[in-house]
Amino acid sequence: MKKFLLQAERNLISGALVLLPLLVFFILLGKVWKFFQNYGEKFAHFLRLDLILGKYATDIVGGMILVVLIYLSGFLMRLSILKRFTNWVDEKLMIFLPGYEKNKKEAEEKLLKRNHEPKPVTDLPILFKNGDFWQPAHLIEEDENGSAVIFIPNAPAKDQGQILIVKSTDFKKLSDTTLGSLDASIKSFGKGILSFK
C-alpha cells in the first residue's frame, strides 16, 4: 500500500510538472489573443467589415494585426538594443516559467528545419575536465578538428568567467540539462550539479 501511495504521489507531481507550463502557455496565449481581438473589433467596426463578415470580422482583423506586428518585429530584431532586451526577457521567462527553454528550443529547431539551415552548436551546458575535477561550463563553439571554445562562469555570476580553447575530449555534454538549470546551479554555488546528465 505504501509503495502504491509513493507511486501515486510521484505520478501526481510529474503530471503537475507537465501540465503547469502548458497551462501557463495557454493562459498567456488567451490574454494575448483577447488583446488583439479588442483592437480587431475596433478596426473591423471602423472599416465596416463587421457588416460584411459579422462576428468573424473581429477574429480576422485581430489575427491580421498580430501577423503584421510579428512581421514588423522581425525587422526590429536587427537592432542590437531590442535584441538585448529580448534576451533579458528570455532569461527571466526561463527562471519563472518551467519548460519555457525546452519549448523555445523545440520551436527554433522546427523553424531551422523548415528553413533548411543547419543548427549551430552554441551555448550548450557541459562539464569541463580540469585535472582531477570537473567544472560546469558552456560550450560556445566546436569544430571538426576536435577543438572547442568554452566559457567557464565564476560562481555566483553566470556572465563572468574565463574563455578557454580546449579539446573535445576534455569535456562531456550534458544533453539532458538545460542552460537555465546550469545557470541556476551556478548562482547557488553548485547546488544540484551532481544530478545533471
PDB file of C-alpha atoms in Angstrom:
ATOM      1  CA  MET A   1       0.000   0.000   0.000  1.00  0.00           C
ATOM      2  CA  LYS A   2       2.858   2.372   0.882  1.00  0.00           C
ATOM      3  CA  LYS A   3       4.540   1.633  -2.460  1.00  0.00           C
ATOM      4  CA  PHE A   4       1.277   2.388  -4.300  1.00  0.00           C
ATOM      5  CA  LEU A   5       0.894   5.725  -2.465  1.00  0.00           C
ATOM      6  CA  LEU A   6       4.503   6.695  -3.273  1.00  0.00           C
ATOM      7  CA  GLN A   7       3.940   5.821  -6.933  1.00  0.00           C
ATOM      8  CA  ALA A   8       0.685   7.819  -6.979  1.00  0.00           C
ATOM      9  CA  GLU A   9       2.442  10.791  -5.377  1.00  0.00           C
ATOM     10  CA  ARG A  10       5.240  10.661  -7.989  1.00  0.00           C
ATOM     11  CA  ASN A  11       2.706  10.446 -10.825  1.00  0.00           C
ATOM     12  CA  LEU A  12       0.739  13.411  -9.467  1.00  0.00           C
ATOM     13  CA  ILE A  13       3.884  15.547  -9.134  1.00  0.00           C
ATOM     14  CA  SER A  14       5.111  14.537 -12.615  1.00  0.00           C
ATOM     15  CA  GLY A  15       1.693  15.284 -14.088  1.00  0.00           C
ATOM     16  CA  ALA A  16       1.621  18.706 -12.441  1.00  0.00           C
ATOM     17  CA  LEU A  17       5.103  19.498 -13.803  1.00  0.00           C
ATOM     18  CA  VAL A  18       3.957  18.573 -17.317  1.00  0.00           C
ATOM     19  CA  LEU A  19       0.641  20.439 -17.160  1.00  0.00           C
ATOM     20  CA  LEU A  20       1.884  23.617 -15.461  1.00  0.00           C
ATOM     21  CA  PRO A  21       3.905  25.008 -18.423  1.00  0.00           C
ATOM     22  CA  LEU A  22       1.055  24.130 -20.803  1.00  0.00           C
ATOM     23  CA  LEU A  23      -1.492  25.826 -18.560  1.00  0.00           C
ATOM     24  CA  VAL A  24       0.656  28.977 -18.278  1.00  0.00           C
ATOM     25  CA  PHE A  25       1.230  28.977 -22.053  1.00  0.00           C
ATOM     26  CA  PHE A  26      -2.500  28.746 -22.853  1.00  0.00           C
ATOM     27  CA  ILE A  27      -3.393  31.416 -20.279  1.00  0.00           C
ATOM     28  CA  LEU A  28      -0.823  33.787 -21.802  1.00  0.00           C
ATOM     29  CA  LEU A  29      -1.967  32.900 -25.319  1.00  0.00           C
ATOM     30  CA  GLY A  30      -5.591  33.603 -24.345  1.00  0.00           C
ATOM     31  CA  LYS A  31      -4.684  37.000 -22.876  1.00  0.00           C
ATOM     32  CA  VAL A  32      -2.627  37.969 -25.952  1.00  0.00           C
ATOM     33  CA  TRP A  33      -5.406  36.849 -28.304  1.00  0.00           C
ATOM     34  CA  LYS A  34      -8.023  38.782 -26.294  1.00  0.00           C
ATOM     35  CA  PHE A  35      -5.848  41.910 -26.540  1.00  0.00           C
ATOM     36  CA  PHE A  36      -5.683  41.614 -30.346  1.00  0.00           C
ATOM     37  CA  GLN A  37      -9.399  40.783 -30.561  1.00  0.00           C
ATOM     38  CA  ASN A  38     -10.218  44.081 -28.817  1.00  0.00           C
ATOM     39  CA  TYR A  39      -8.258  46.049 -31.391  1.00  0.00           C
ATOM     40  CA  GLY A  40      -9.558  43.815 -34.178  1.00  0.00           C
ATOM     41  CA  GLU A  41     -13.112  44.652 -33.148  1.00  0.00           C
ATOM     42  CA  LYS A  42     -12.386  48.401 -33.248  1.00  0.00           C
ATOM     43  CA  PHE A  43     -10.679  48.210 -36.652  1.00  0.00           C
ATOM     44  CA  ALA A  44     -13.387  45.940 -38.077  1.00  0.00           C
ATOM     45  CA  HIS A  45     -16.058  48.396 -36.947  1.00  0.00           C
ATOM     46  CA  PHE A  46     -14.057  51.369 -38.285  1.00  0.00           C
ATOM     47  CA  LEU A  47     -13.603  49.664 -41.690  1.00  0.00           C
ATOM     48  CA  ARG A  48     -17.231  48.412 -41.616  1.00  0.00           C
ATOM     49  CA  LEU A  49     -16.042  44.827 -42.028  1.00  0.00           C
ATOM     50  CA  ASP A  50     -18.334  43.729 -39.214  1.00  0.00           C
ATOM     51  CA  LEU A  51     -21.301  44.434 -41.505  1.00  0.00           C
ATOM     52  CA  ILE A  52     -19.885  42.094 -44.155  1.00  0.00           C
ATOM     53  CA  LEU A  53     -18.202  39.357 -42.108  1.00  0.00           C
ATOM     54  CA  GLY A  54     -20.299  39.564 -38.952  1.00  0.00           C
ATOM     55  CA  LYS A  55     -18.775  38.248 -35.709  1.00  0.00           C
ATOM     56  CA  TYR A  56     -15.813  36.697 -37.574  1.00  0.00           C
ATOM     57  CA  ALA A  57     -14.512  40.156 -38.541  1.00  0.00           C
ATOM     58  CA  THR A  58     -13.081  40.631 -35.030  1.00  0.00           C
ATOM     59  CA  ASP A  59     -11.000  37.430 -35.213  1.00  0.00           C
ATOM     60  CA  ILE A  60      -9.863  38.017 -38.802  1.00  0.00           C
ATOM     61  CA  VAL A  61      -8.757  41.624 -38.255  1.00  0.00           C
ATOM     62  CA  GLY A  62      -7.203  40.781 -34.854  1.00  0.00           C
ATOM     63  CA  GLY A  63      -5.247  37.941 -36.481  1.00  0.00           C
ATOM     64  CA  MET A  64      -4.098  40.242 -39.295  1.00  0.00           C
ATOM     65  CA  ILE A  65      -2.871  42.832 -36.759  1.00  0.00           C
ATOM     66  CA  LEU A  66      -0.961  40.090 -34.897  1.00  0.00           C
ATOM     67  CA  VAL A  67       0.682  38.828 -38.129  1.00  0.00           C
ATOM     68  CA  VAL A  68       1.687  42.367 -39.172  1.00  0.00           C
ATOM     69  CA  LEU A  69       3.111  43.041 -35.693  1.00  0.00           C
ATOM     70  CA  ILE A  70       5.148  39.797 -35.782  1.00  0.00           C
ATOM     71  CA  TYR A  71       6.418  40.663 -39.285  1.00  0.00           C
ATOM     72  CA  LEU A  72       7.487  44.178 -38.207  1.00  0.00           C
ATOM     73  CA  SER A  73       9.127  42.740 -35.082  1.00  0.00           C
ATOM     74  CA  GLY A  74      11.391  40.699 -37.375  1.00  0.00           C
ATOM     75  CA  PHE A  75      12.812  43.952 -38.749  1.00  0.00           C
ATOM     76  CA  LEU A  76      13.172  45.445 -35.270  1.00  0.00           C
ATOM     77  CA  MET A  77      15.165  42.391 -34.086  1.00  0.00           C
ATOM     78  CA  ARG A  78      18.058  43.652 -36.204  1.00  0.00           C
ATOM     79  CA  LEU A  79      18.518  46.476 -33.691  1.00  0.00           C
ATOM     80  CA  SER A  80      21.015  45.383 -31.025  1.00  0.00           C
ATOM     81  CA  ILE A  81      19.226  47.220 -28.164  1.00  0.00           C
ATOM     82  CA  LEU A  82      15.982  45.356 -28.842  1.00  0.00           C
ATOM     83  CA  LYS A  83      17.858  42.059 -29.181  1.00  0.00           C
ATOM     84  CA  ARG A  84      19.494  42.574 -25.770  1.00  0.00           C
ATOM     85  CA  PHE A  85      16.102  43.391 -24.266  1.00  0.00           C
ATOM     86  CA  THR A  86      14.591  40.243 -25.827  1.00  0.00           C
ATOM     87  CA  ASN A  87      17.453  38.128 -24.437  1.00  0.00           C
ATOM     88  CA  TRP A  88      16.853  39.654 -20.986  1.00  0.00           C
ATOM     89  CA  VAL A  89      13.135  38.787 -21.205  1.00  0.00           C
ATOM     90  CA  ASP A  90      14.068  35.230 -22.306  1.00  0.00           C
ATOM     91  CA  GLU A  91      16.308  34.810 -19.250  1.00  0.00           C
ATOM     92  CA  LYS A  92      13.525  35.923 -16.916  1.00  0.00           C
ATOM     93  CA  LEU A  93      10.979  33.614 -18.590  1.00  0.00           C
ATOM     94  CA  MET A  94      13.402  30.667 -18.226  1.00  0.00           C
ATOM     95  CA  ILE A  95      13.508  31.316 -14.481  1.00  0.00           C
ATOM     96  CA  PHE A  96       9.784  31.853 -13.878  1.00  0.00           C
ATOM     97  CA  LEU A  97       8.170  29.533 -16.473  1.00  0.00           C
ATOM     98  CA  PRO A  98       9.115  25.869 -16.147  1.00  0.00           C
ATOM     99  CA  GLY A  99       9.657  24.255 -19.537  1.00  0.00           C
ATOM    100  CA  TYR A 100       9.974  27.587 -21.407  1.00  0.00           C
ATOM    101  CA  GLU A 101      13.566  26.960 -22.544  1.00  0.00           C
ATOM    102  CA  LYS A 102      12.782  23.446 -23.782  1.00  0.00           C
ATOM    103  CA  ASN A 103       9.707  24.604 -25.733  1.00  0.00           C
ATOM    104  CA  LYS A 104      11.648  27.544 -27.201  1.00  0.00           C
ATOM    105  CA  LYS A 105      14.467  25.250 -28.361  1.00  0.00           C
ATOM    106  CA  GLU A 106      11.962  22.866 -29.976  1.00  0.00           C
ATOM    107  CA  ALA A 107      10.305  25.768 -31.812  1.00  0.00           C
ATOM    108  CA  GLU A 108      13.701  27.060 -33.003  1.00  0.00           C
ATOM    109  CA  GLU A 109      14.662  23.578 -34.237  1.00  0.00           C
ATOM    110  CA  LYS A 110      11.411  23.308 -36.195  1.00  0.00           C
ATOM    111  CA  LEU A 111      11.990  26.735 -37.762  1.00  0.00           C
ATOM    112  CA  LEU A 112      15.583  25.850 -38.662  1.00  0.00           C
ATOM    113  CA  LYS A 113      14.453  22.569 -40.257  1.00  0.00           C
ATOM    114  CA  ARG A 114      11.762  24.409 -42.203  1.00  0.00           C
ATOM    115  CA  ASN A 115      14.352  26.920 -43.467  1.00  0.00           C
ATOM    116  CA  HIS A 116      16.832  24.070 -44.152  1.00  0.00           C
ATOM    117  CA  GLU A 117      19.514  25.818 -42.136  1.00  0.00           C
ATOM    118  CA  PRO A 118      21.997  23.779 -40.103  1.00  0.00           C
ATOM    119  CA  LYS A 119      21.633  24.377 -36.378  1.00  0.00           C
ATOM    120  CA  PRO A 120      24.783  25.979 -34.989  1.00  0.00           C
ATOM    121  CA  VAL A 121      26.286  24.443 -31.858  1.00  0.00           C
ATOM    122  CA  THR A 122      26.167  27.358 -29.440  1.00  0.00           C
ATOM    123  CA  ASP A 123      25.926  27.683 -25.715  1.00  0.00           C
ATOM    124  CA  LEU A 124      25.347  24.121 -24.503  1.00  0.00           C
ATOM    125  CA  PRO A 125      25.847  23.020 -20.882  1.00  0.00           C
ATOM    126  CA  ILE A 126      28.957  20.870 -20.335  1.00  0.00           C
ATOM    127  CA  LEU A 127      31.275  19.608 -17.607  1.00  0.00           C
ATOM    128  CA  PHE A 128      34.924  20.507 -18.296  1.00  0.00           C
ATOM    129  CA  LYS A 129      37.658  18.128 -17.068  1.00  0.00           C
ATOM    130  CA  ASN A 130      40.247  20.195 -15.214  1.00  0.00           C
ATOM    131  CA  GLY A 131      42.852  17.913 -13.660  1.00  0.00           C
ATOM    132  CA  ASP A 132      41.131  15.635 -11.146  1.00  0.00           C
ATOM    133  CA  PHE A 133      37.874  17.563 -11.012  1.00  0.00           C
ATOM    134  CA  TRP A 134      35.025  18.733 -13.283  1.00  0.00           C
ATOM    135  CA  GLN A 135      33.816  22.325 -13.778  1.00  0.00           C
ATOM    136  CA  PRO A 136      30.406  23.405 -15.097  1.00  0.00           C
ATOM    137  CA  ALA A 137      30.793  25.391 -18.317  1.00  0.00           C
ATOM    138  CA  HIS A 138      29.126  26.473 -21.567  1.00  0.00           C
ATOM    139  CA  LEU A 139      30.142  25.026 -24.929  1.00  0.00           C
ATOM    140  CA  ILE A 140      30.280  28.058 -27.225  1.00  0.00           C
ATOM    141  CA  GLU A 141      31.718  26.595 -30.422  1.00  0.00           C
ATOM    142  CA  GLU A 142      33.090  23.313 -31.725  1.00  0.00           C
ATOM    143  CA  ASP A 143      34.869  22.476 -34.986  1.00  0.00           C
ATOM    144  CA  GLU A 144      35.571  19.302 -36.989  1.00  0.00           C
ATOM    145  CA  ASN A 145      39.227  19.207 -35.866  1.00  0.00           C
ATOM    146  CA  GLY A 146      38.282  18.379 -32.281  1.00  0.00           C
ATOM    147  CA  SER A 147      38.807  21.871 -30.846  1.00  0.00           C
ATOM    148  CA  ALA A 148      36.180  23.787 -28.896  1.00  0.00           C
ATOM    149  CA  VAL A 149      35.649  27.189 -27.303  1.00  0.00           C
ATOM    150  CA  ILE A 150      34.165  27.018 -23.820  1.00  0.00           C
ATOM    151  CA  PHE A 151      33.141  29.599 -21.228  1.00  0.00           C
ATOM    152  CA  ILE A 152      33.657  28.813 -17.535  1.00  0.00           C
ATOM    153  CA  PRO A 153      31.486  31.112 -15.375  1.00  0.00           C
ATOM    154  CA  ASN A 154      32.624  32.323 -11.960  1.00  0.00           C
ATOM    155  CA  ALA A 155      30.040  31.493  -9.292  1.00  0.00           C
ATOM    156  CA  PRO A 156      27.660  33.079  -8.466  1.00  0.00           C
ATOM    157  CA  ALA A 157      27.807  35.287 -11.615  1.00  0.00           C
ATOM    158  CA  LYS A 158      26.843  33.328 -14.718  1.00  0.00           C
ATOM    159  CA  ASP A 159      28.032  36.006 -17.159  1.00  0.00           C
ATOM    160  CA  GLN A 160      31.575  36.496 -15.787  1.00  0.00           C
ATOM    161  CA  GLY A 161      34.376  33.992 -16.160  1.00  0.00           C
ATOM    162  CA  GLN A 162      37.054  32.605 -18.473  1.00  0.00           C
ATOM    163  CA  ILE A 163      37.077  31.698 -22.155  1.00  0.00           C
ATOM    164  CA  LEU A 164      39.200  28.655 -22.998  1.00  0.00           C
ATOM    165  CA  ILE A 165      40.076  26.766 -26.179  1.00  0.00           C
ATOM    166  CA  VAL A 166      40.169  23.046 -25.358  1.00  0.00           C
ATOM    167  CA  LYS A 167      40.000  19.619 -26.982  1.00  0.00           C
ATOM    168  CA  SER A 168      36.594  17.983 -27.412  1.00  0.00           C
ATOM    169  CA  THR A 169      37.832  15.071 -25.287  1.00  0.00           C
ATOM    170  CA  ASP A 170      38.281  17.382 -22.268  1.00  0.00           C
ATOM    171  CA  PHE A 171      34.564  17.832 -21.604  1.00  0.00           C
ATOM    172  CA  LYS A 172      31.281  15.962 -21.621  1.00  0.00           C
ATOM    173  CA  LYS A 173      27.990  17.401 -22.863  1.00  0.00           C
ATOM    174  CA  LEU A 174      25.020  17.492 -20.504  1.00  0.00           C
ATOM    175  CA  SER A 175      22.382  16.636 -23.100  1.00  0.00           C
ATOM    176  CA  ASP A 176      19.534  16.240 -20.571  1.00  0.00           C
ATOM    177  CA  THR A 177      20.321  19.530 -18.799  1.00  0.00           C
ATOM    178  CA  THR A 178      19.130  22.986 -19.830  1.00  0.00           C
ATOM    179  CA  LEU A 179      21.218  26.146 -19.684  1.00  0.00           C
ATOM    180  CA  GLY A 180      18.685  27.634 -17.296  1.00  0.00           C
ATOM    181  CA  SER A 181      19.274  24.755 -14.858  1.00  0.00           C
ATOM    182  CA  LEU A 182      23.052  25.078 -15.161  1.00  0.00           C
ATOM    183  CA  ASP A 183      22.949  28.852 -14.626  1.00  0.00           C
ATOM    184  CA  ALA A 184      20.618  28.476 -11.627  1.00  0.00           C
ATOM    185  CA  SER A 185      23.031  25.945 -10.139  1.00  0.00           C
ATOM    186  CA  ILE A 186      25.996  28.283 -10.694  1.00  0.00           C
ATOM    187  CA  LYS A 187      24.099  31.101  -8.955  1.00  0.00           C
ATOM    188  CA  SER A 188      23.555  28.812  -5.962  1.00  0.00           C
ATOM    189  CA  PHE A 189      27.260  27.816  -5.836  1.00  0.00           C
ATOM    190  CA  GLY A 190      26.816  24.408  -7.487  1.00  0.00           C
ATOM    191  CA  LYS A 191      23.684  23.127  -5.785  1.00  0.00           C
ATOM    192  CA  GLY A 192      22.116  20.372  -7.910  1.00  0.00           C
ATOM    193  CA  ILE A 193      25.032  19.801 -10.306  1.00  0.00           C
ATOM    194  CA  LEU A 194      25.523  16.202  -9.137  1.00  0.00           C
ATOM    195  CA  SER A 195      22.146  15.237 -10.620  1.00  0.00           C
ATOM    196  CA  PHE A 196      22.897  16.735 -14.067  1.00  0.00           C
ATOM    197  CA  LYS A 197      23.178  14.314 -17.004  1.00  0.00           C
TER     198      LYS A 197
END
